[in-house]
Amino acid sequence: MKNKINEIKKRALEEIGKAKTFEAVEALRVKYSGRKSELTNVLRGLKDLSPKERKEIGELSNHTKQIIESELDKKELKIKNEELSHIDKKEKIDVTYPGKKTAKGHLHPLTQVRYAIEAIFKSMGFLVVEDREVEDEFHNFDAMNMPRNHPARDMQDTFWLKNGCVPRTHTSSVQARFMEKNKPPFRIISLGRVYRNENTDATHESNFHQTEGLIVDKSGKVTVANAKSIISEFMKGLFGESTKIRLRPSYFPFVEPGFEFDASCPYCKGEGCRICKKTGWIELGGAGMVNQNVFTSVGFNEDKYEGFAFGFGIERLAMIKYGIDDIRLFHAGDLRFLQQF
Ligand code: FA5
């Protein structure tokens, strides 16, 4: 039995010496040290030996097993070290090679225009305020001098909610909300979403954004001339120094007198082109002196204050600024469009 054990040991050490891969070492571990190894088989015959021989053979086989296992471990470590020493040939790292650029997100073009509008008005001393998008009938219509059955309500097709409220049809509702809580003098702008029950086309959306402006002071302190110069400064800030504006008489129930204002086309500088439909002017919004009925509806004494209000669509401004001919592109979520800004 001693000879058999020594023969197994000799063979095992020879084979371990020749093994070159992890897999080969693992196969030898099973063959010489596993539960079904040759050495384990030999030990099954121990029961037929005398106690003295059993002790001697038992010790020899344990010692042999330890030697084989230690050689297997050493061989495994050797193979691992060899692999690591060659890794630089397989996996070269050039630390000077430029890395892959991760695509960065950026602001939506409407957000960019919104920030530009805010910055220009803030530089003229305006406070930026926000209010709710779902309004009650009073603040959206009645307080703005559009009581129930007033024909002017038809000017803005409205989505009605079951509870009688409306997704606001214009940012003018913020005028009433602000004046209920603040006494003049003040100058504010408010930017946000508005909703109209309209069919969409290249220049109309049912959900778009507006900017509302309101300046109120004691009677005699606010004039159309002040307002015209503020709107003019704003347009120059957005479209360039050479931009001109003009006011045309128009009707909005919450202002008296009321105007629509146009800016000279920034593309053709007033010569006439495709963007301005050959007129040289682009219509941008409405404006006017605040109707005294609006002041009384928020609790101000009649004729104590005077004010000027204006409102314009943010998408329309962005279309002109970037030369976009279809308003629906802003909300379509097409990355090929958005990545251009
Ligand atoms: C108003 O909404 C008034 N509240 C503006 C105002 C404020 C007038 C203060 C006087 C004083 P209007 O419905 O014309 O007015 O809309 C104002 C601007 O919003 C338009 O000039 C246009 O730029 C934009 N706009 C109107 N309807 C749409 C639409 N369906 N899609 C995109 N933009 C629109």
Tab-separated table of C-alpha atoms and ligand atoms in Angstrom:
chain	number	residue	atom	x	y	z
A	1	MET	CA	0.000	0.000	0.000
A	2	LYS	CA	2.960	2.298	0.800
A	3	ASN	CA	4.279	1.740	-2.700
A	4	LYS	CA	0.931	2.518	-4.241
A	5	ILE	CA	0.703	5.824	-2.270
A	6	ASN	CA	4.242	6.817	-3.242
A	7	GLU	CA	3.498	5.971	-6.865
A	8	ILE	CA	0.374	8.173	-6.808
A	9	LYS	CA	2.389	11.013	-5.244
A	10	LYS	CA	5.121	10.757	-7.865
A	11	ARG	CA	2.624	10.742	-10.718
A	12	ALA	CA	0.628	13.614	-9.224
A	13	LEU	CA	3.706	15.834	-8.775
A	14	GLU	CA	4.840	15.092	-12.328
A	15	GLU	CA	1.437	15.984	-13.790
A	16	ILE	CA	1.149	19.129	-11.663
A	17	GLY	CA	4.596	20.160	-12.889
A	18	LYS	CA	3.406	19.891	-16.504
A	19	ALA	CA	0.018	21.670	-16.035
A	20	LYS	CA	-0.118	25.018	-17.817
A	21	THR	CA	-3.703	26.291	-17.321
A	22	PHE	CA	-6.204	26.855	-14.501
A	23	GLU	CA	-8.451	24.215	-16.041
A	24	ALA	CA	-5.660	21.628	-16.034
A	25	VAL	CA	-4.860	22.352	-12.353
A	26	GLU	CA	-8.535	22.070	-11.470
A	27	ALA	CA	-8.795	18.674	-13.234
A	28	LEU	CA	-5.764	17.427	-11.262
A	29	ARG	CA	-7.322	18.666	-8.011
A	30	VAL	CA	-10.366	16.479	-8.717
A	31	LYS	CA	-8.164	13.547	-9.755
A	32	TYR	CA	-5.762	13.590	-6.769
A	33	SER	CA	-7.553	15.347	-3.935
A	34	GLY	CA	-11.313	15.022	-4.585
A	35	ARG	CA	-13.747	12.662	-2.876
A	36	LYS	CA	-13.368	10.113	-5.680
A	37	SER	CA	-9.563	10.460	-6.025
A	38	GLU	CA	-7.181	7.492	-6.291
A	39	LEU	CA	-5.795	8.278	-2.856
A	40	THR	CA	-9.266	8.049	-1.290
A	41	ASN	CA	-9.740	4.680	-2.995
A	42	VAL	CA	-6.517	3.364	-1.486
A	43	LEU	CA	-7.625	4.436	1.977
A	44	ARG	CA	-10.765	2.307	1.676
A	45	GLY	CA	-8.461	-0.764	2.153
A	46	LEU	CA	-7.240	0.524	5.568
A	47	LYS	CA	-9.889	-1.440	7.410
A	48	ASP	CA	-8.166	-4.743	6.413
A	49	LEU	CA	-4.802	-3.726	7.980
A	50	SER	CA	-3.451	-4.254	11.497
A	51	PRO	CA	-3.814	-1.257	13.857
A	52	LYS	CA	-0.100	-0.471	13.619
A	53	GLU	CA	-0.085	-0.517	9.799
A	54	ARG	CA	-3.360	1.377	9.712
A	55	LYS	CA	-1.744	4.242	11.724
A	56	GLU	CA	1.384	4.278	9.559
A	57	ILE	CA	-0.485	4.185	6.233
A	58	GLY	CA	-3.058	6.698	7.463
A	59	GLU	CA	-0.313	9.187	8.362
A	60	LEU	CA	1.470	8.650	5.067
A	61	SER	CA	-1.656	9.174	2.991
A	62	ASN	CA	-2.616	12.363	4.895
A	63	HIS	CA	0.886	13.743	4.497
A	64	THR	CA	0.839	12.863	0.780
A	65	LYS	CA	-2.527	14.574	0.322
A	66	GLN	CA	-1.191	17.737	1.984
A	67	ILE	CA	1.877	17.765	-0.293
A	68	ILE	CA	-0.285	17.318	-3.417
A	69	GLU	CA	-2.718	20.088	-2.365
A	70	SER	CA	0.081	22.496	-1.533
A	71	GLU	CA	1.677	21.832	-4.965
A	72	LEU	CA	-1.681	22.402	-6.662
A	73	ASP	CA	-2.065	25.782	-4.827
A	74	LYS	CA	1.464	26.830	-5.733
A	75	LYS	CA	0.878	25.942	-9.365
A	76	GLU	CA	-2.376	27.868	-9.470
A	77	LEU	CA	-0.682	30.976	-8.053
A	78	LYS	CA	2.151	30.641	-10.549
A	79	ILE	CA	-0.256	30.523	-13.509
A	80	LYS	CA	-2.151	33.545	-12.164
A	81	ASN	CA	1.058	35.594	-11.794
A	82	GLU	CA	2.145	34.679	-15.302
A	83	GLU	CA	-1.191	35.796	-16.722
A	84	LEU	CA	-0.965	39.119	-14.872
A	85	SER	CA	2.552	39.737	-16.089
A	86	HIS	CA	1.319	39.462	-19.708
A	87	ILE	CA	-1.817	41.538	-19.269
A	88	ASP	CA	-0.160	44.725	-20.548
A	89	LYS	CA	0.324	43.013	-23.921
A	90	LYS	CA	-3.352	41.996	-24.150
A	91	GLU	CA	-4.966	45.087	-22.636
A	92	LYS	CA	-3.107	48.240	-23.534
A	93	ILE	CA	-4.338	51.489	-21.954
A	94	ASP	CA	-3.333	54.713	-23.666
A	95	VAL	CA	-3.920	57.322	-20.984
A	96	THR	CA	-3.459	60.139	-23.523
A	97	TYR	CA	-6.333	58.866	-25.750
A	98	PRO	CA	-9.317	61.278	-25.604
A	99	GLY	CA	-12.304	59.803	-23.717
A	100	LYS	CA	-15.760	59.214	-25.151
A	101	LYS	CA	-17.875	62.363	-24.828
A	102	THR	CA	-21.152	61.928	-22.937
A	103	ALA	CA	-24.007	63.811	-24.557
A	104	LYS	CA	-25.081	66.701	-22.296
A	105	GLY	CA	-28.712	67.759	-21.988
A	106	HIS	CA	-29.645	71.365	-22.646
A	107	LEU	CA	-32.519	73.757	-22.137
A	108	HIS	CA	-35.583	73.552	-24.373
A	109	PRO	CA	-35.693	76.516	-26.827
A	110	LEU	CA	-38.852	77.830	-25.122
A	111	THR	CA	-37.096	77.760	-21.749
A	112	GLN	CA	-34.150	79.631	-23.269
A	113	VAL	CA	-36.499	82.333	-24.607
A	114	ARG	CA	-38.344	82.420	-21.286
A	115	TYR	CA	-35.072	83.044	-19.394
A	116	ALA	CA	-34.120	85.756	-21.904
A	117	ILE	CA	-37.511	87.489	-21.408
A	118	GLU	CA	-37.137	87.333	-17.621
A	119	ALA	CA	-33.592	88.736	-17.738
A	120	ILE	CA	-34.601	91.719	-19.892
A	121	PHE	CA	-37.589	92.652	-17.739
A	122	LYS	CA	-35.662	92.144	-14.489
A	123	SER	CA	-33.039	94.589	-15.795
A	124	MET	CA	-35.881	97.141	-16.093
A	125	GLY	CA	-36.964	96.608	-12.470
A	126	PHE	CA	-39.815	94.121	-13.046
A	127	LEU	CA	-40.666	91.469	-10.489
A	128	VAL	CA	-41.309	87.965	-11.911
A	129	VAL	CA	-44.402	86.381	-10.338
A	130	GLU	CA	-46.196	83.078	-10.879
A	131	ASP	CA	-49.695	81.853	-10.208
A	132	ARG	CA	-51.993	78.876	-10.748
A	133	GLU	CA	-52.807	77.338	-14.156
A	134	VAL	CA	-56.315	76.216	-13.178
A	135	GLU	CA	-58.317	79.344	-12.471
A	136	ASP	CA	-61.802	80.148	-11.269
A	137	GLU	CA	-64.168	81.985	-13.561
A	138	PHE	CA	-63.822	85.190	-11.546
A	139	HIS	CA	-60.052	85.663	-11.978
A	140	ASN	CA	-59.881	84.438	-15.575
A	141	PHE	CA	-62.935	86.366	-16.830
A	142	ASP	CA	-65.073	88.467	-14.441
A	143	ALA	CA	-62.220	90.370	-12.783
A	144	MET	CA	-60.844	91.070	-16.255
A	145	ASN	CA	-64.036	92.909	-17.163
A	146	MET	CA	-65.554	89.894	-18.944
A	147	PRO	CA	-68.695	89.039	-16.949
A	148	ARG	CA	-70.846	86.041	-17.923
A	149	ASN	CA	-72.586	86.506	-21.300
A	150	HIS	CA	-70.071	89.215	-22.281
A	151	PRO	CA	-69.382	88.640	-25.989
A	152	ALA	CA	-65.627	89.081	-25.402
A	153	ARG	CA	-65.532	85.644	-23.748
A	154	ASP	CA	-65.919	84.193	-27.244
A	155	MET	CA	-62.535	85.689	-28.185
A	156	GLN	CA	-60.835	82.917	-26.217
A	157	ASP	CA	-62.236	79.403	-26.776
A	158	THR	CA	-62.276	77.860	-23.336
A	159	PHE	CA	-61.938	74.370	-21.850
A	160	TRP	CA	-64.418	74.183	-18.952
A	161	LEU	CA	-63.829	71.839	-16.031
A	162	LYS	CA	-66.716	70.062	-14.292
A	163	ASN	CA	-66.231	72.205	-11.157
A	164	GLY	CA	-66.707	75.443	-13.140
A	165	CYS	CA	-62.989	76.304	-13.170
A	166	VAL	CA	-60.919	76.727	-16.340
A	167	PRO	CA	-57.363	75.929	-17.372
A	168	ARG	CA	-56.535	79.650	-17.703
A	169	THR	CA	-57.040	81.027	-21.207
A	170	HIS	CA	-54.493	83.816	-20.709
A	171	THR	CA	-51.926	84.958	-18.152
A	172	SER	CA	-54.012	88.104	-17.561
A	173	SER	CA	-55.629	86.179	-14.674
A	174	VAL	CA	-52.380	86.758	-12.742
A	175	GLN	CA	-53.086	90.522	-12.845
A	176	ALA	CA	-56.182	90.070	-10.671
A	177	ARG	CA	-54.492	87.593	-8.327
A	178	PHE	CA	-51.514	89.909	-7.776
A	179	MET	CA	-53.555	93.085	-7.281
A	180	GLU	CA	-55.746	91.400	-4.665
A	181	LYS	CA	-52.677	91.010	-2.470
A	182	ASN	CA	-50.430	93.965	-3.405
A	183	LYS	CA	-50.858	97.726	-3.450
A	184	PRO	CA	-49.302	99.876	-6.206
A	185	PRO	CA	-46.791	100.996	-7.249
A	186	PHE	CA	-45.459	97.786	-8.832
A	187	ARG	CA	-44.241	96.432	-12.129
A	188	ILE	CA	-44.522	92.683	-12.669
A	189	ILE	CA	-44.306	90.085	-15.381
A	190	SER	CA	-45.713	86.579	-15.238
A	191	LEU	CA	-44.850	83.755	-17.624
A	192	GLY	CA	-46.615	80.437	-17.988
A	193	ARG	CA	-48.857	77.985	-19.775
A	194	VAL	CA	-52.301	78.867	-21.103
A	195	TYR	CA	-54.965	76.658	-22.699
A	196	ARG	CA	-57.485	77.269	-25.471
A	197	ASN	CA	-59.981	74.970	-27.082
A	198	GLU	CA	-58.648	75.655	-30.590
A	199	ASN	CA	-57.603	73.595	-33.571
A	200	THR	CA	-53.859	73.549	-34.020
A	201	ASP	CA	-52.082	74.756	-37.139
A	202	ALA	CA	-48.673	76.195	-37.987
A	203	THR	CA	-49.218	79.261	-35.768
A	204	HIS	CA	-51.784	78.025	-33.218
A	205	GLU	CA	-51.496	75.530	-30.372
A	206	SER	CA	-54.190	74.613	-27.857
A	207	ASN	CA	-51.580	74.704	-25.095
A	208	PHE	CA	-49.011	77.483	-25.388
A	209	HIS	CA	-47.171	80.021	-23.213
A	210	GLN	CA	-47.754	83.704	-22.588
A	211	THR	CA	-45.996	86.526	-20.807
A	212	GLU	CA	-48.118	89.097	-19.009
A	213	GLY	CA	-46.800	92.489	-17.958
A	214	LEU	CA	-48.435	94.974	-15.566
A	215	ILE	CA	-47.294	98.374	-14.362
A	216	VAL	CA	-49.519	100.259	-11.908
A	217	ASP	CA	-48.909	103.551	-10.116
A	218	LYS	CA	-50.848	106.596	-8.867
A	219	SER	CA	-52.993	108.290	-11.514
A	220	GLY	CA	-50.971	110.387	-13.936
A	221	LYS	CA	-47.727	108.421	-13.397
A	222	VAL	CA	-48.169	105.748	-16.071
A	223	THR	CA	-48.678	106.685	-19.704
A	224	VAL	CA	-48.897	104.907	-23.038
A	225	ALA	CA	-45.543	106.538	-23.880
A	226	ASN	CA	-43.877	104.790	-20.864
A	227	ALA	CA	-45.355	101.487	-21.917
A	228	LYS	CA	-44.342	101.878	-25.528
A	229	SER	CA	-40.753	102.554	-24.510
A	230	ILE	CA	-40.695	99.501	-22.194
A	231	ILE	CA	-42.064	97.196	-24.919
A	232	SER	CA	-39.585	98.744	-27.353
A	233	GLU	CA	-36.606	98.139	-24.985
A	234	PHE	CA	-37.771	94.558	-24.535
A	235	MET	CA	-37.984	93.882	-28.282
A	236	LYS	CA	-34.546	95.423	-28.842
A	237	GLY	CA	-33.119	93.213	-26.082
A	238	LEU	CA	-34.588	90.103	-27.694
A	239	PHE	CA	-34.232	90.807	-31.421
A	240	GLY	CA	-31.479	93.460	-31.633
A	241	GLU	CA	-31.005	97.222	-31.318
A	242	SER	CA	-32.449	98.054	-34.730
A	243	THR	CA	-35.906	96.574	-33.863
A	244	LYS	CA	-38.796	99.043	-34.029
A	245	ILE	CA	-42.294	98.606	-32.609
A	246	ARG	CA	-45.671	100.061	-33.471
A	247	LEU	CA	-49.025	100.096	-31.665
A	248	ARG	CA	-52.326	99.639	-33.526
A	249	PRO	CA	-55.717	100.339	-31.925
A	250	SER	CA	-57.460	97.143	-30.876
A	251	TYR	CA	-60.010	95.854	-28.377
A	252	PHE	CA	-59.456	93.845	-25.192
A	253	PRO	CA	-62.124	94.230	-22.461
A	254	PHE	CA	-59.521	94.635	-19.697
A	255	VAL	CA	-57.777	97.668	-21.239
A	256	GLU	CA	-58.998	101.038	-22.452
A	257	PRO	CA	-57.632	102.225	-24.825
A	258	GLY	CA	-56.321	98.901	-26.175
A	259	PHE	CA	-53.637	98.134	-28.753
A	260	GLU	CA	-52.003	95.341	-30.598
A	261	PHE	CA	-48.259	95.747	-30.967
A	262	ASP	CA	-46.037	94.684	-33.827
A	263	ALA	CA	-42.252	94.481	-34.064
A	264	SER	CA	-40.348	95.233	-37.252
A	265	CYS	CA	-39.338	91.927	-38.838
A	266	PRO	CA	-35.831	91.040	-37.551
A	267	TYR	CA	-35.130	89.024	-40.735
A	268	CYS	CA	-35.776	91.587	-43.452
A	269	LYS	CA	-35.463	94.663	-41.164
A	270	GLY	CA	-38.885	95.855	-42.335
A	271	GLU	CA	-38.272	95.262	-46.081
A	272	GLY	CA	-40.841	92.426	-46.325
A	273	CYS	CA	-40.054	88.675	-46.435
A	274	ARG	CA	-41.573	85.180	-46.064
A	275	ILE	CA	-41.504	85.321	-42.229
A	276	CYS	CA	-43.438	88.620	-42.002
A	277	LYS	CA	-45.657	87.741	-44.996
A	278	LYS	CA	-44.178	90.689	-46.948
A	279	THR	CA	-45.542	93.281	-44.496
A	280	GLY	CA	-42.267	94.165	-42.726
A	281	TRP	CA	-44.061	93.810	-39.349
A	282	ILE	CA	-44.857	90.874	-37.058
A	283	GLU	CA	-47.804	90.918	-34.673
A	284	LEU	CA	-46.678	89.920	-31.206
A	285	GLY	CA	-49.308	90.697	-28.593
A	286	GLY	CA	-51.895	92.953	-27.011
A	287	ALA	CA	-51.531	95.897	-24.658
A	288	GLY	CA	-53.333	98.916	-23.236
A	289	MET	CA	-54.158	101.135	-20.261
A	290	VAL	CA	-55.797	99.033	-17.520
A	291	ASN	CA	-59.582	99.405	-17.610
A	292	GLN	CA	-60.835	101.013	-14.365
A	293	ASN	CA	-63.365	98.146	-14.028
A	294	VAL	CA	-60.407	95.794	-13.448
A	295	PHE	CA	-59.171	98.000	-10.593
A	296	THR	CA	-62.592	98.154	-8.952
A	297	SER	CA	-63.009	94.354	-9.221
A	298	VAL	CA	-59.868	93.881	-7.095
A	299	GLY	CA	-60.956	96.539	-4.599
A	300	PHE	CA	-58.991	99.608	-5.718
A	301	ASN	CA	-60.728	103.003	-5.595
A	302	GLU	CA	-61.825	104.239	-8.990
A	303	ASP	CA	-59.421	106.717	-10.649
A	304	LYS	CA	-56.881	106.432	-7.820
A	305	TYR	CA	-54.497	104.363	-9.935
A	306	GLU	CA	-53.513	104.053	-13.543
A	307	GLY	CA	-51.732	101.172	-15.179
A	308	PHE	CA	-50.524	99.607	-18.349
A	309	ALA	CA	-50.761	95.912	-19.229
A	310	PHE	CA	-49.410	93.834	-22.072
A	311	GLY	CA	-49.434	90.168	-23.051
A	312	PHE	CA	-47.710	88.163	-25.747
A	313	GLY	CA	-47.170	84.564	-26.820
A	314	ILE	CA	-43.769	83.045	-25.988
A	315	GLU	CA	-43.893	80.466	-28.822
A	316	ARG	CA	-44.508	83.241	-31.356
A	317	LEU	CA	-41.449	85.137	-30.065
A	318	ALA	CA	-39.334	81.977	-30.185
A	319	MET	CA	-40.521	81.271	-33.757
A	320	ILE	CA	-39.319	84.687	-34.850
A	321	LYS	CA	-36.078	84.558	-32.883
A	322	TYR	CA	-35.074	81.190	-34.364
A	323	GLY	CA	-36.837	81.404	-37.755
A	324	ILE	CA	-39.189	78.457	-37.055
A	325	ASP	CA	-42.235	78.226	-39.311
A	326	ASP	CA	-44.361	75.680	-37.404
A	327	ILE	CA	-45.328	76.172	-33.746
A	328	ARG	CA	-46.134	72.450	-33.356
A	329	LEU	CA	-42.407	71.580	-33.490
A	330	PHE	CA	-41.891	72.950	-29.950
A	331	HIS	CA	-44.010	70.296	-28.274
A	332	ALA	CA	-43.496	67.381	-30.665
A	333	GLY	CA	-40.490	66.038	-28.710
A	334	ASP	CA	-38.464	65.422	-31.893
A	335	LEU	CA	-34.803	65.375	-30.825
A	336	ARG	CA	-33.607	66.255	-34.350
A	337	PHE	CA	-35.385	69.592	-33.884
A	338	LEU	CA	-34.493	70.176	-30.217
A	339	GLN	CA	-30.786	69.386	-30.648
A	340	GLN	CA	-30.380	72.402	-32.923
A	341	PHE	CA	-30.656	74.867	-30.025
B	1	FA5	C1	-54.629	87.896	-24.811
B	1	FA5	O1	-54.512	86.715	-24.429
B	1	FA5	C2	-54.574	89.015	-23.840
B	1	FA5	N1	-54.722	88.515	-22.505
B	1	FA5	C3	-53.280	89.793	-24.023
B	1	FA5	C4	-53.322	91.151	-23.362
B	1	FA5	C5	-52.780	91.289	-22.087
B	1	FA5	C6	-53.899	92.225	-24.004
B	1	FA5	C7	-52.826	92.522	-21.453
B	1	FA5	C8	-53.935	93.479	-23.391
B	1	FA5	C9	-53.409	93.624	-22.136
B	1	FA5	P1	-54.571	87.281	-27.349
B	1	FA5	O2	-55.674	86.318	-27.334
B	1	FA5	O3	-54.469	88.144	-28.567
B	1	FA5	O4	-54.645	88.279	-26.103
B	1	FA5	O5	-53.209	86.521	-27.139
B	1	FA5	C10	-51.993	87.191	-26.947
B	1	FA5	C11	-50.880	86.542	-27.755
B	1	FA5	O6	-50.825	85.142	-27.446
B	1	FA5	C12	-51.074	86.587	-29.262
B	1	FA5	O7	-50.636	87.804	-29.797
B	1	FA5	C13	-50.190	85.444	-29.702
B	1	FA5	O8	-48.830	85.820	-29.689
B	1	FA5	C14	-50.405	84.441	-28.603
B	1	FA5	N2	-51.448	83.460	-28.978
B	1	FA5	C15	-52.786	83.616	-28.958
B	1	FA5	N3	-53.401	82.483	-29.325
B	1	FA5	C16	-52.442	81.581	-29.589
B	1	FA5	C17	-52.443	80.206	-30.002
B	1	FA5	N4	-53.548	79.507	-30.189
B	1	FA5	N5	-51.250	79.580	-30.178
B	1	FA5	C18	-50.100	80.258	-29.937
B	1	FA5	N6	-50.035	81.540	-29.540
B	1	FA5	C19	-51.187	82.205	-29.367
